[in-house]
Amino acid sequence: SVHGFGRRARLLVENARQSLGLLIGCRAEDVVFTSGGTEANNLVLSQYQRIITTQIEHDSVRAAHSNISFVKVLPDGRVDCDDLCHHVMAVPKTERATSLISIMAANNETGVLQPMDDIAQIAAEASITLHSDMVQFFGKHSMNFSDSGMGYASLSAHKIGGPAGIGALLVRP
């Protein structure tokens, strides 16, 4: 906006984008603000033809797509990486660019942390993009998005004491 109020508002948003990028380890231009984690999840999932996830994901992931397959979870609540490999290998190589693995980093009900480094390696080896709903993880555990191997990460402010109705999607360039 050309008026003073609009310029000040834009400066506040850009400063917030810069601060979040520094906090989470990504460039400011990789931060897309949303109304929360659900919108961030839906924004990513809507771009892909096939989703590989688990039954323990947030409803916004499990119910967001019609072409979805579910990876087994071990009794301790962690993703069965062998089953993930099986699902990934079942995706034809010609369809991997339009497929997405979406795994929640920290479960919102049990607090179980997923082996995101192992999952990122499986995704990279298969050339399938990885997304993580990091709403429960963000602010409680350290992470560097640029080094994570993820293509996308969803965040929400209210889980770390921020206002409700503010989220972000981190997008690897």
Tab-separated table of N, CA and C in Angstrom:
chain	number	residue	atom	x	y	z
A	1	SER	N	0.833	-1.174	0.000
A	1	SER	CA	0.000	0.000	0.000
A	1	SER	C	0.886	1.248	0.000
A	2	VAL	N	0.387	2.287	-0.603
A	2	VAL	CA	1.187	3.508	-0.693
A	2	VAL	C	1.025	4.406	0.530
A	3	HIS	N	-0.025	4.190	1.338
A	3	HIS	CA	-0.203	5.058	2.504
A	3	HIS	C	0.596	4.528	3.698
A	4	GLY	N	0.807	5.393	4.667
A	4	GLY	CA	1.656	5.091	5.813
A	4	GLY	C	1.214	3.885	6.622
A	5	PHE	N	-0.109	3.744	6.839
A	5	PHE	CA	-0.601	2.606	7.613
A	5	PHE	C	-0.261	1.286	6.913
A	6	GLY	N	-0.447	1.260	5.629
A	6	GLY	CA	-0.157	0.047	4.861
A	6	GLY	C	1.331	-0.287	4.844
A	7	ARG	N	2.159	0.729	4.708
A	7	ARG	CA	3.614	0.488	4.702
A	7	ARG	C	4.088	-0.016	6.059
A	8	ARG	N	3.524	0.554	7.141
A	8	ARG	CA	3.905	0.082	8.487
A	8	ARG	C	3.440	-1.359	8.708
A	9	ALA	N	2.251	-1.685	8.243
A	9	ALA	CA	1.741	-3.054	8.387
A	9	ALA	C	2.621	-4.037	7.612
A	10	ARG	N	2.997	-3.651	6.410
A	10	ARG	CA	3.876	-4.530	5.615
A	10	ARG	C	5.222	-4.730	6.303
A	11	LEU	N	5.761	-3.678	6.883
A	11	LEU	CA	7.040	-3.778	7.587
A	11	LEU	C	6.925	-4.751	8.771
A	12	LEU	N	5.823	-4.685	9.495
A	12	LEU	CA	5.612	-5.613	10.614
A	12	LEU	C	5.567	-7.071	10.127
A	13	VAL	N	4.856	-7.309	9.050
A	13	VAL	CA	4.758	-8.666	8.506
A	13	VAL	C	6.119	-9.140	8.019
A	14	GLU	N	6.841	-8.295	7.322
A	14	GLU	CA	8.160	-8.699	6.810
A	14	GLU	C	9.161	-8.922	7.936
A	15	ASN	N	9.068	-8.121	9.001
A	15	ASN	CA	9.932	-8.347	10.164
A	15	ASN	C	9.593	-9.684	10.830
A	16	ALA	N	8.307	-10.001	10.924
A	16	ALA	CA	7.891	-11.293	11.490
A	16	ALA	C	8.389	-12.443	10.620
A	17	ARG	N	8.311	-12.289	9.314
A	17	ARG	CA	8.792	-13.319	8.380
A	17	ARG	C	10.303	-13.542	8.569
A	18	GLN	N	11.041	-12.450	8.702
A	18	GLN	CA	12.489	-12.526	8.914
A	18	GLN	C	12.810	-13.203	10.247
A	19	SER	N	12.104	-12.829	11.298
A	19	SER	CA	12.335	-13.408	12.622
A	19	SER	C	12.043	-14.905	12.634
A	20	LEU	N	10.938	-15.308	12.021
A	20	LEU	CA	10.601	-16.729	11.967
A	20	LEU	C	11.641	-17.493	11.159
A	21	GLY	N	12.075	-16.935	10.049
A	21	GLY	CA	13.109	-17.587	9.244
A	21	GLY	C	14.386	-17.802	10.032
A	22	LEU	N	14.790	-16.809	10.798
A	22	LEU	CA	15.996	-16.933	11.625
A	22	LEU	C	15.802	-17.987	12.714
A	23	LEU	N	14.624	-18.015	13.307
A	23	LEU	CA	14.336	-18.959	14.386
A	23	LEU	C	14.330	-20.408	13.914
A	24	ILE	N	13.772	-20.654	12.738
A	24	ILE	CA	13.572	-22.023	12.255
A	24	ILE	C	14.630	-22.466	11.251
A	25	GLY	N	15.512	-21.561	10.855
A	25	GLY	CA	16.596	-21.934	9.964
A	25	GLY	C	16.215	-21.977	8.498
A	26	CYS	N	15.574	-20.924	8.034
A	26	CYS	CA	15.274	-20.826	6.600
A	26	CYS	C	15.308	-19.347	6.205
A	27	ARG	N	15.209	-19.109	4.928
A	27	ARG	CA	15.191	-17.733	4.430
A	27	ARG	C	13.811	-17.127	4.676
A	28	ALA	N	13.757	-15.834	4.868
A	28	ALA	CA	12.476	-15.156	5.072
A	28	ALA	C	11.521	-15.420	3.915
A	29	GLU	N	12.046	-15.451	2.696
A	29	GLU	CA	11.170	-15.656	1.534
A	29	GLU	C	10.612	-17.076	1.440
A	30	ASP	N	11.081	-17.998	2.312
A	30	ASP	CA	10.551	-19.363	2.347
A	30	ASP	C	9.368	-19.493	3.296
A	31	VAL	N	8.985	-18.419	3.969
A	31	VAL	CA	7.897	-18.420	4.948
A	31	VAL	C	6.634	-17.870	4.288
A	32	VAL	N	5.578	-18.673	4.307
A	32	VAL	CA	4.263	-18.256	3.812
A	32	VAL	C	3.325	-18.245	5.013
A	33	PHE	N	2.805	-17.078	5.372
A	33	PHE	CA	1.898	-17.011	6.513
A	33	PHE	C	0.520	-17.537	6.130
A	34	THR	N	-0.098	-18.253	7.067
A	34	THR	CA	-1.427	-18.827	6.886
A	34	THR	C	-2.260	-18.529	8.130
A	35	SER	N	-3.487	-19.028	8.142
A	35	SER	CA	-4.349	-18.829	9.311
A	35	SER	C	-4.140	-19.909	10.365
A	36	GLY	N	-3.225	-20.843	10.122
A	36	GLY	CA	-2.949	-21.896	11.097
A	36	GLY	C	-2.366	-23.125	10.434
A	37	GLY	N	-2.130	-24.152	11.249
A	37	GLY	CA	-1.543	-25.391	10.758
A	37	GLY	C	-2.413	-26.113	9.752
A	38	THR	N	-3.728	-26.109	9.970
A	38	THR	CA	-4.634	-26.795	9.050
A	38	THR	C	-4.569	-26.181	7.657
A	39	GLU	N	-4.594	-24.863	7.577
A	39	GLU	CA	-4.504	-24.223	6.267
A	39	GLU	C	-3.154	-24.509	5.617
A	40	ALA	N	-2.087	-24.489	6.407
A	40	ALA	CA	-0.762	-24.799	5.864
A	40	ALA	C	-0.731	-26.231	5.323
A	41	ASN	N	-1.278	-27.185	6.085
A	41	ASN	CA	-1.332	-28.571	5.619
A	41	ASN	C	-2.122	-28.684	4.321
A	42	ASN	N	-3.302	-28.077	4.291
A	42	ASN	CA	-4.151	-28.165	3.101
A	42	ASN	C	-3.511	-27.516	1.884
A	43	LEU	N	-2.790	-26.441	2.100
A	43	LEU	CA	-2.110	-25.753	1.004
A	43	LEU	C	-1.102	-26.684	0.327
A	44	VAL	N	-0.379	-27.458	1.121
A	44	VAL	CA	0.600	-28.402	0.564
A	44	VAL	C	-0.095	-29.592	-0.076
A	45	LEU	N	-0.963	-30.244	0.671
A	45	LEU	CA	-1.579	-31.486	0.208
A	45	LEU	C	-2.354	-31.308	-1.089
A	46	SER	N	-2.942	-30.141	-1.288
A	46	SER	CA	-3.734	-29.898	-2.492
A	46	SER	C	-2.890	-29.856	-3.760
A	47	GLN	N	-1.581	-29.730	-3.628
A	47	GLN	CA	-0.698	-29.646	-4.793
A	47	GLN	C	-0.261	-31.001	-5.331
A	48	TYR	N	-0.570	-32.081	-4.618
A	48	TYR	CA	-0.044	-33.394	-4.978
A	48	TYR	C	-1.156	-34.363	-5.353
A	49	GLN	N	-0.805	-35.326	-6.215
A	49	GLN	CA	-1.759	-36.322	-6.694
A	49	GLN	C	-1.886	-37.514	-5.755
A	50	ARG	N	-0.829	-37.815	-5.010
A	50	ARG	CA	-0.807	-38.980	-4.128
A	50	ARG	C	-0.144	-38.581	-2.816
A	51	ILE	N	-0.742	-39.035	-1.692
A	51	ILE	CA	-0.215	-38.735	-0.368
A	51	ILE	C	0.082	-40.053	0.348
A	52	ILE	N	1.263	-40.119	0.973
A	52	ILE	CA	1.629	-41.246	1.827
A	52	ILE	C	1.749	-40.679	3.233
A	53	THR	N	0.985	-41.241	4.181
A	53	THR	CA	0.956	-40.707	5.535
A	53	THR	C	0.656	-41.836	6.518
A	54	THR	N	0.211	-41.510	7.719
A	54	THR	CA	-0.140	-42.517	8.726
A	54	THR	C	-1.540	-42.239	9.254
A	55	GLN	N	-2.096	-43.221	9.957
A	55	GLN	CA	-3.419	-43.051	10.575
A	55	GLN	C	-3.356	-42.174	11.824
A	56	ILE	N	-2.156	-41.878	12.316
A	56	ILE	CA	-2.036	-41.071	13.538
A	56	ILE	C	-1.824	-39.587	13.242
A	57	GLU	N	-1.957	-39.203	11.991
A	57	GLU	CA	-1.796	-37.788	11.623
A	57	GLU	C	-3.011	-36.984	12.077
A	58	HIS	N	-2.843	-35.694	12.093
A	58	HIS	CA	-3.941	-34.771	12.379
A	58	HIS	C	-5.019	-34.945	11.311
A	59	ASP	N	-6.272	-34.732	11.693
A	59	ASP	CA	-7.387	-34.862	10.745
A	59	ASP	C	-7.184	-34.034	9.486
A	60	SER	N	-6.540	-32.886	9.608
A	60	SER	CA	-6.338	-32.010	8.445
A	60	SER	C	-5.455	-32.659	7.392
A	61	VAL	N	-4.688	-33.666	7.763
A	61	VAL	CA	-3.874	-34.413	6.803
A	61	VAL	C	-4.629	-35.653	6.340
A	62	ARG	N	-5.160	-36.431	7.281
A	62	ARG	CA	-5.818	-37.698	6.924
A	62	ARG	C	-7.042	-37.502	6.031
A	63	ALA	N	-7.749	-36.416	6.207
A	63	ALA	CA	-9.001	-36.218	5.475
A	63	ALA	C	-8.874	-35.254	4.303
A	64	ALA	N	-7.682	-34.813	3.995
A	64	ALA	CA	-7.520	-33.741	3.012
A	64	ALA	C	-7.368	-34.212	1.577
A	65	HIS	N	-7.311	-35.505	1.358
A	65	HIS	CA	-7.002	-35.972	0.014
A	65	HIS	C	-7.726	-37.282	-0.263
A	66	SER	N	-8.088	-37.523	-1.527
A	66	SER	CA	-8.776	-38.767	-1.878
A	66	SER	C	-7.814	-39.894	-2.231
A	67	ASN	N	-6.613	-39.577	-2.687
A	67	ASN	CA	-5.631	-40.600	-3.060
A	67	ASN	C	-4.554	-40.645	-1.981
A	68	ILE	N	-4.841	-41.416	-0.940
A	68	ILE	CA	-3.966	-41.440	0.226
A	68	ILE	C	-3.706	-42.876	0.639
A	69	SER	N	-2.469	-43.171	1.003
A	69	SER	CA	-2.147	-44.500	1.528
A	69	SER	C	-1.523	-44.325	2.901
A	70	PHE	N	-1.764	-45.310	3.763
A	70	PHE	CA	-1.371	-45.201	5.157
A	70	PHE	C	-0.263	-46.185	5.513
A	71	VAL	N	0.804	-45.640	6.071
A	71	VAL	CA	1.951	-46.412	6.532
A	71	VAL	C	1.644	-46.926	7.944
A	72	LYS	N	2.117	-48.115	8.247
A	72	LYS	CA	1.929	-48.684	9.584
A	72	LYS	C	2.726	-47.896	10.619
A	73	VAL	N	2.228	-47.967	11.838
A	73	VAL	CA	2.895	-47.360	12.975
A	73	VAL	C	3.244	-48.483	13.948
A	74	LEU	N	4.432	-48.444	14.500
A	74	LEU	CA	4.895	-49.458	15.452
A	74	LEU	C	4.183	-49.285	16.796
A	75	PRO	N	4.213	-50.308	17.652
A	75	PRO	CA	3.538	-50.200	18.960
A	75	PRO	C	3.985	-49.013	19.813
A	76	ASP	N	5.207	-48.527	19.602
A	76	ASP	CA	5.674	-47.364	20.368
A	76	ASP	C	5.212	-46.032	19.780
A	77	GLY	N	4.423	-46.090	18.698
A	77	GLY	CA	3.872	-44.878	18.091
A	77	GLY	C	4.718	-44.271	16.995
A	78	ARG	N	5.852	-44.884	16.717
A	78	ARG	CA	6.731	-44.366	15.663
A	78	ARG	C	6.387	-45.002	14.322
A	79	VAL	N	6.645	-44.251	13.265
A	79	VAL	CA	6.408	-44.735	11.906
A	79	VAL	C	7.260	-45.974	11.647
A	80	ASP	N	6.661	-46.960	11.024
A	80	ASP	CA	7.387	-48.168	10.609
A	80	ASP	C	8.125	-47.810	9.315
A	81	CYS	N	9.407	-47.520	9.422
A	81	CYS	CA	10.179	-47.062	8.258
A	81	CYS	C	10.285	-48.142	7.186
A	82	ASP	N	10.246	-49.407	7.562
A	82	ASP	CA	10.245	-50.478	6.557
A	82	ASP	C	8.957	-50.425	5.735
A	83	ASP	N	7.839	-50.207	6.410
A	83	ASP	CA	6.567	-50.102	5.693
A	83	ASP	C	6.537	-48.833	4.846
A	84	LEU	N	7.138	-47.757	5.347
A	84	LEU	CA	7.232	-46.535	4.549
A	84	LEU	C	8.002	-46.817	3.259
A	85	CYS	N	9.111	-47.526	3.371
A	85	CYS	CA	9.892	-47.890	2.175
A	85	CYS	C	9.040	-48.698	1.205
A	86	HIS	N	8.244	-49.625	1.740
A	86	HIS	CA	7.359	-50.439	0.899
A	86	HIS	C	6.368	-49.546	0.134
A	87	HIS	N	5.755	-48.601	0.830
A	87	HIS	CA	4.801	-47.687	0.183
A	87	HIS	C	5.490	-46.822	-0.873
A	88	VAL	N	6.665	-46.337	-0.550
A	88	VAL	CA	7.408	-45.478	-1.473
A	88	VAL	C	7.797	-46.249	-2.736
A	89	MET	N	8.261	-47.470	-2.566
A	89	MET	CA	8.674	-48.271	-3.724
A	89	MET	C	7.481	-48.674	-4.598
A	90	ALA	N	6.280	-48.653	-4.014
A	90	ALA	CA	5.077	-48.980	-4.785
A	90	ALA	C	4.647	-47.828	-5.696
A	91	VAL	N	5.197	-46.648	-5.482
A	91	VAL	CA	4.870	-45.496	-6.325
A	91	VAL	C	5.723	-45.581	-7.591
A	92	PRO	N	5.089	-45.656	-8.753
A	92	PRO	CA	5.872	-45.686	-9.989
A	92	PRO	C	6.788	-44.463	-10.090
A	93	LYS	N	7.966	-44.644	-10.622
A	93	LYS	CA	8.927	-43.542	-10.712
A	93	LYS	C	8.353	-42.354	-11.465
A	94	THR	N	7.484	-42.614	-12.427
A	94	THR	CA	6.889	-41.527	-13.201
A	94	THR	C	5.887	-40.709	-12.385
A	95	GLU	N	5.459	-41.219	-11.224
A	95	GLU	CA	4.476	-40.517	-10.390
A	95	GLU	C	5.086	-39.939	-9.121
A	96	ARG	N	6.378	-40.096	-8.920
A	96	ARG	CA	7.002	-39.642	-7.670
A	96	ARG	C	7.058	-38.120	-7.552
A	97	ALA	N	7.159	-37.432	-8.658
A	97	ALA	CA	7.198	-35.968	-8.607
A	97	ALA	C	5.857	-35.375	-8.172
A	98	THR	N	4.785	-36.142	-8.321
A	98	THR	CA	3.458	-35.670	-7.920
A	98	THR	C	2.963	-36.385	-6.664
A	99	SER	N	3.889	-37.014	-5.942
A	99	SER	CA	3.572	-37.716	-4.692
A	99	SER	C	4.222	-36.987	-3.525
A	100	LEU	N	3.625	-37.133	-2.352
A	100	LEU	CA	4.093	-36.442	-1.157
A	100	LEU	C	4.030	-37.388	0.035
A	101	ILE	N	5.082	-37.394	0.835
A	101	ILE	CA	5.049	-38.059	2.135
A	101	ILE	C	4.753	-36.971	3.157
A	102	SER	N	3.751	-37.198	4.008
A	102	SER	CA	3.390	-36.228	5.039
A	102	SER	C	3.359	-36.933	6.386
A	103	ILE	N	4.327	-36.600	7.245
A	103	ILE	CA	4.448	-37.239	8.555
A	103	ILE	C	4.588	-36.154	9.622
A	104	MET	N	3.750	-36.242	10.641
A	104	MET	CA	3.780	-35.322	11.773
A	104	MET	C	5.054	-35.566	12.598
A	105	ALA	N	5.820	-34.539	12.886
A	105	ALA	CA	7.085	-34.691	13.618
A	105	ALA	C	6.872	-35.106	15.071
A	106	ALA	N	5.858	-34.541	15.719
A	106	ALA	CA	5.524	-34.871	17.102
A	106	ALA	C	4.020	-35.073	17.176
A	107	ASN	N	3.613	-36.222	17.691
A	107	ASN	CA	2.186	-36.525	17.730
A	107	ASN	C	1.460	-35.609	18.715
A	108	ASN	N	0.320	-35.094	18.293
A	108	ASN	CA	-0.437	-34.146	19.102
A	108	ASN	C	-1.155	-34.792	20.280
A	109	GLU	N	-1.281	-36.117	20.317
A	109	GLU	CA	-1.953	-36.785	21.433
A	109	GLU	C	-0.978	-37.511	22.349
A	110	THR	N	0.068	-38.113	21.776
A	110	THR	CA	0.995	-38.922	22.579
A	110	THR	C	2.334	-38.245	22.829
A	111	GLY	N	2.682	-37.270	22.010
A	111	GLY	CA	3.977	-36.611	22.133
A	111	GLY	C	5.130	-37.384	21.519
A	112	VAL	N	4.840	-38.530	20.916
A	112	VAL	CA	5.894	-39.343	20.306
A	112	VAL	C	6.564	-38.564	19.182
A	113	LEU	N	7.895	-38.572	19.184
A	113	LEU	CA	8.668	-37.918	18.135
A	113	LEU	C	8.993	-38.930	17.042
A	114	GLN	N	8.768	-38.538	15.807
A	114	GLN	CA	9.045	-39.418	14.677
A	114	GLN	C	10.512	-39.314	14.258
A	115	PRO	N	11.054	-40.370	13.656
A	115	PRO	CA	12.446	-40.343	13.181
A	115	PRO	C	12.552	-39.566	11.870
A	116	MET	N	12.439	-38.240	11.969
A	116	MET	CA	12.346	-37.412	10.769
A	116	MET	C	13.592	-37.489	9.896
A	117	ASP	N	14.765	-37.666	10.486
A	117	ASP	CA	15.975	-37.795	9.661
A	117	ASP	C	15.902	-39.046	8.798
A	118	ASP	N	15.455	-40.161	9.377
A	118	ASP	CA	15.316	-41.411	8.616
A	118	ASP	C	14.243	-41.266	7.537
A	119	ILE	N	13.142	-40.636	7.896
A	119	ILE	CA	12.049	-40.430	6.943
A	119	ILE	C	12.509	-39.530	5.801
A	120	ALA	N	13.252	-38.486	6.122
A	120	ALA	CA	13.775	-37.578	5.090
A	120	ALA	C	14.722	-38.312	4.148
A	121	GLN	N	15.517	-39.220	4.681
A	121	GLN	CA	16.433	-39.985	3.834
A	121	GLN	C	15.660	-40.907	2.890
A	122	ILE	N	14.624	-41.553	3.394
A	122	ILE	CA	13.789	-42.421	2.549
A	122	ILE	C	13.153	-41.600	1.440
A	123	ALA	N	12.615	-40.437	1.790
A	123	ALA	CA	11.975	-39.568	0.799
A	123	ALA	C	12.983	-39.118	-0.256
A	124	ALA	N	14.162	-38.697	0.183
A	124	ALA	CA	15.185	-38.213	-0.755
A	124	ALA	C	15.637	-39.312	-1.702
A	125	GLU	N	15.851	-40.512	-1.184
A	125	GLU	CA	16.300	-41.620	-2.027
A	125	GLU	C	15.264	-41.999	-3.074
A	126	ALA	N	13.992	-41.765	-2.750
A	126	ALA	CA	12.918	-42.088	-3.686
A	126	ALA	C	12.515	-40.900	-4.553
A	127	SER	N	13.114	-39.742	-4.321
A	127	SER	CA	12.755	-38.502	-5.028
A	127	SER	C	11.287	-38.146	-4.840
A	128	ILE	N	10.829	-38.288	-3.600
A	128	ILE	CA	9.474	-37.892	-3.224
A	128	ILE	C	9.601	-36.777	-2.189
A	129	THR	N	8.826	-35.732	-2.346
A	129	THR	CA	8.869	-34.592	-1.442
A	129	THR	C	8.313	-34.973	-0.070
A	130	LEU	N	8.927	-34.427	0.965
A	130	LEU	CA	8.504	-34.671	2.347
A	130	LEU	C	7.916	-33.407	2.948
A	131	HIS	N	6.753	-33.578	3.573
A	131	HIS	CA	6.097	-32.520	4.342
A	131	HIS	C	5.958	-33.012	5.771
A	132	SER	N	6.101	-32.092	6.724
A	132	SER	CA	5.840	-32.447	8.118
A	132	SER	C	4.956	-31.396	8.764
A	133	ASP	N	3.914	-31.887	9.430
A	133	ASP	CA	3.108	-31.052	10.303
A	133	ASP	C	3.942	-30.925	11.577
A	134	MET	N	4.546	-29.767	11.766
A	134	MET	CA	5.457	-29.551	12.895
A	134	MET	C	4.827	-28.667	13.968
A	135	VAL	N	3.506	-28.615	13.978
A	135	VAL	CA	2.795	-27.754	14.915
A	135	VAL	C	3.165	-28.088	16.363
A	136	GLN	N	3.219	-29.375	16.712
A	136	GLN	CA	3.540	-29.766	18.083
A	136	GLN	C	5.041	-29.753	18.362
A	137	PHE	N	5.862	-29.766	17.344
A	137	PHE	CA	7.312	-29.842	17.473
A	137	PHE	C	7.941	-28.458	17.612
A	138	PHE	N	7.434	-27.534	16.812
A	138	PHE	CA	7.981	-26.179	16.720
A	138	PHE	C	7.954	-25.482	18.077
A	139	GLY	N	9.072	-24.897	18.443
A	139	GLY	CA	9.172	-24.149	19.689
A	139	GLY	C	9.499	-25.001	20.897
A	140	LYS	N	9.439	-26.314	20.737
A	140	LYS	CA	9.736	-27.222	21.850
A	140	LYS	C	11.021	-28.003	21.604
A	141	HIS	N	11.399	-28.113	20.352
A	141	HIS	CA	12.602	-28.835	19.945
A	141	HIS	C	13.314	-27.978	18.894
A	142	SER	N	14.616	-28.072	18.860
A	142	SER	CA	15.335	-27.287	17.867
A	142	SER	C	15.276	-27.967	16.503
A	143	MET	N	15.308	-27.155	15.486
A	143	MET	CA	15.328	-27.674	14.120
A	143	MET	C	15.851	-26.613	13.185
A	144	ASN	N	16.434	-27.091	12.115
A	144	ASN	CA	16.894	-26.202	11.063
A	144	ASN	C	16.236	-26.683	9.774
A	145	PHE	N	15.251	-25.937	9.317
A	145	PHE	CA	14.491	-26.355	8.141
A	145	PHE	C	15.391	-26.559	6.937
A	146	SER	N	16.344	-25.691	6.730
A	146	SER	CA	17.215	-25.792	5.558
A	146	SER	C	18.015	-27.089	5.548
A	147	ASP	N	18.336	-27.616	6.722
A	147	ASP	CA	19.119	-28.852	6.818
A	147	ASP	C	18.254	-30.097	6.990
A	148	SER	N	16.952	-29.946	7.057
A	148	SER	CA	16.057	-31.044	7.444
A	148	SER	C	15.764	-32.061	6.352
A	149	GLY	N	15.908	-31.686	5.101
A	149	GLY	CA	15.518	-32.583	4.018
A	149	GLY	C	14.039	-32.508	3.690
A	150	MET	N	13.306	-31.662	4.380
A	150	MET	CA	11.873	-31.499	4.112
A	150	MET	C	11.654	-30.489	3.002
A	151	GLY	N	10.584	-30.713	2.251
A	151	GLY	CA	10.173	-29.746	1.252
A	151	GLY	C	9.247	-28.709	1.843
A	152	TYR	N	8.482	-29.126	2.865
A	152	TYR	CA	7.499	-28.252	3.498
A	152	TYR	C	7.395	-28.582	4.983
A	153	ALA	N	7.055	-27.570	5.780
A	153	ALA	CA	6.748	-27.774	7.193
A	153	ALA	C	5.635	-26.812	7.581
A	154	SER	N	4.655	-27.325	8.318
A	154	SER	CA	3.530	-26.516	8.784
A	154	SER	C	3.733	-26.158	10.250
A	155	LEU	N	3.430	-24.896	10.595
A	155	LEU	CA	3.600	-24.388	11.956
A	155	LEU	C	2.336	-23.657	12.391
A	156	SER	N	2.173	-23.505	13.711
A	156	SER	CA	1.048	-22.748	14.242
A	156	SER	C	1.500	-21.975	15.470
A	157	ALA	N	1.136	-20.708	15.549
A	157	ALA	CA	1.597	-19.838	16.632
A	157	ALA	C	0.987	-20.196	17.983
A	158	HIS	N	-0.275	-20.613	18.005
A	158	HIS	CA	-0.944	-20.800	19.294
A	158	HIS	C	-0.353	-21.921	20.138
A	159	LYS	N	0.386	-22.831	19.546
A	159	LYS	CA	0.999	-23.926	20.308
A	159	LYS	C	2.252	-23.485	21.059
A	160	ILE	N	2.744	-22.282	20.760
A	160	ILE	CA	3.920	-21.775	21.479
A	160	ILE	C	3.608	-20.455	22.182
A	161	GLY	N	2.334	-20.254	22.489
A	161	GLY	CA	1.946	-19.071	23.234
A	161	GLY	C	1.607	-17.860	22.388
A	162	GLY	N	1.608	-18.026	21.076
A	162	GLY	CA	1.240	-16.934	20.183
A	162	GLY	C	-0.269	-16.866	20.020
A	163	PRO	N	-0.740	-15.910	19.254
A	163	PRO	CA	-2.177	-15.774	19.032
A	163	PRO	C	-2.745	-16.870	18.137
A	164	ALA	N	-3.982	-17.259	18.387
A	164	ALA	CA	-4.683	-18.204	17.514
A	164	ALA	C	-4.924	-17.530	16.165
A	165	GLY	N	-5.025	-18.328	15.118
A	165	GLY	CA	-5.308	-17.795	13.793
A	165	GLY	C	-4.089	-17.358	13.020
A	166	ILE	N	-2.904	-17.763	13.499
A	166	ILE	CA	-1.673	-17.449	12.780
A	166	ILE	C	-0.862	-18.725	12.624
A	167	GLY	N	-0.497	-19.020	11.405
A	167	GLY	CA	0.334	-20.177	11.120
A	167	GLY	C	1.312	-19.819	10.020
A	168	ALA	N	2.087	-20.827	9.661
A	168	ALA	CA	3.043	-20.604	8.575
A	168	ALA	C	3.308	-21.918	7.883
A	169	LEU	N	3.638	-21.792	6.617
A	169	LEU	CA	4.111	-22.915	5.826
A	169	LEU	C	5.522	-22.567	5.381
A	170	LEU	N	6.468	-23.423	5.731
A	170	LEU	CA	7.832	-23.251	5.251
A	170	LEU	C	7.950	-24.011	3.944
A	171	VAL	N	8.508	-23.379	2.945
A	171	VAL	CA	8.581	-23.954	1.592
A	171	VAL	C	10.023	-23.943	1.128
A	172	ARG	N	10.551	-25.135	0.850
A	172	ARG	CA	11.919	-25.208	0.315
A	172	ARG	C	11.896	-24.647	-1.099
A	173	PRO	N	12.879	-23.782	-1.415
A	173	PRO	CA	12.876	-23.196	-2.770
A	173	PRO	C	13.061	-24.255	-3.850
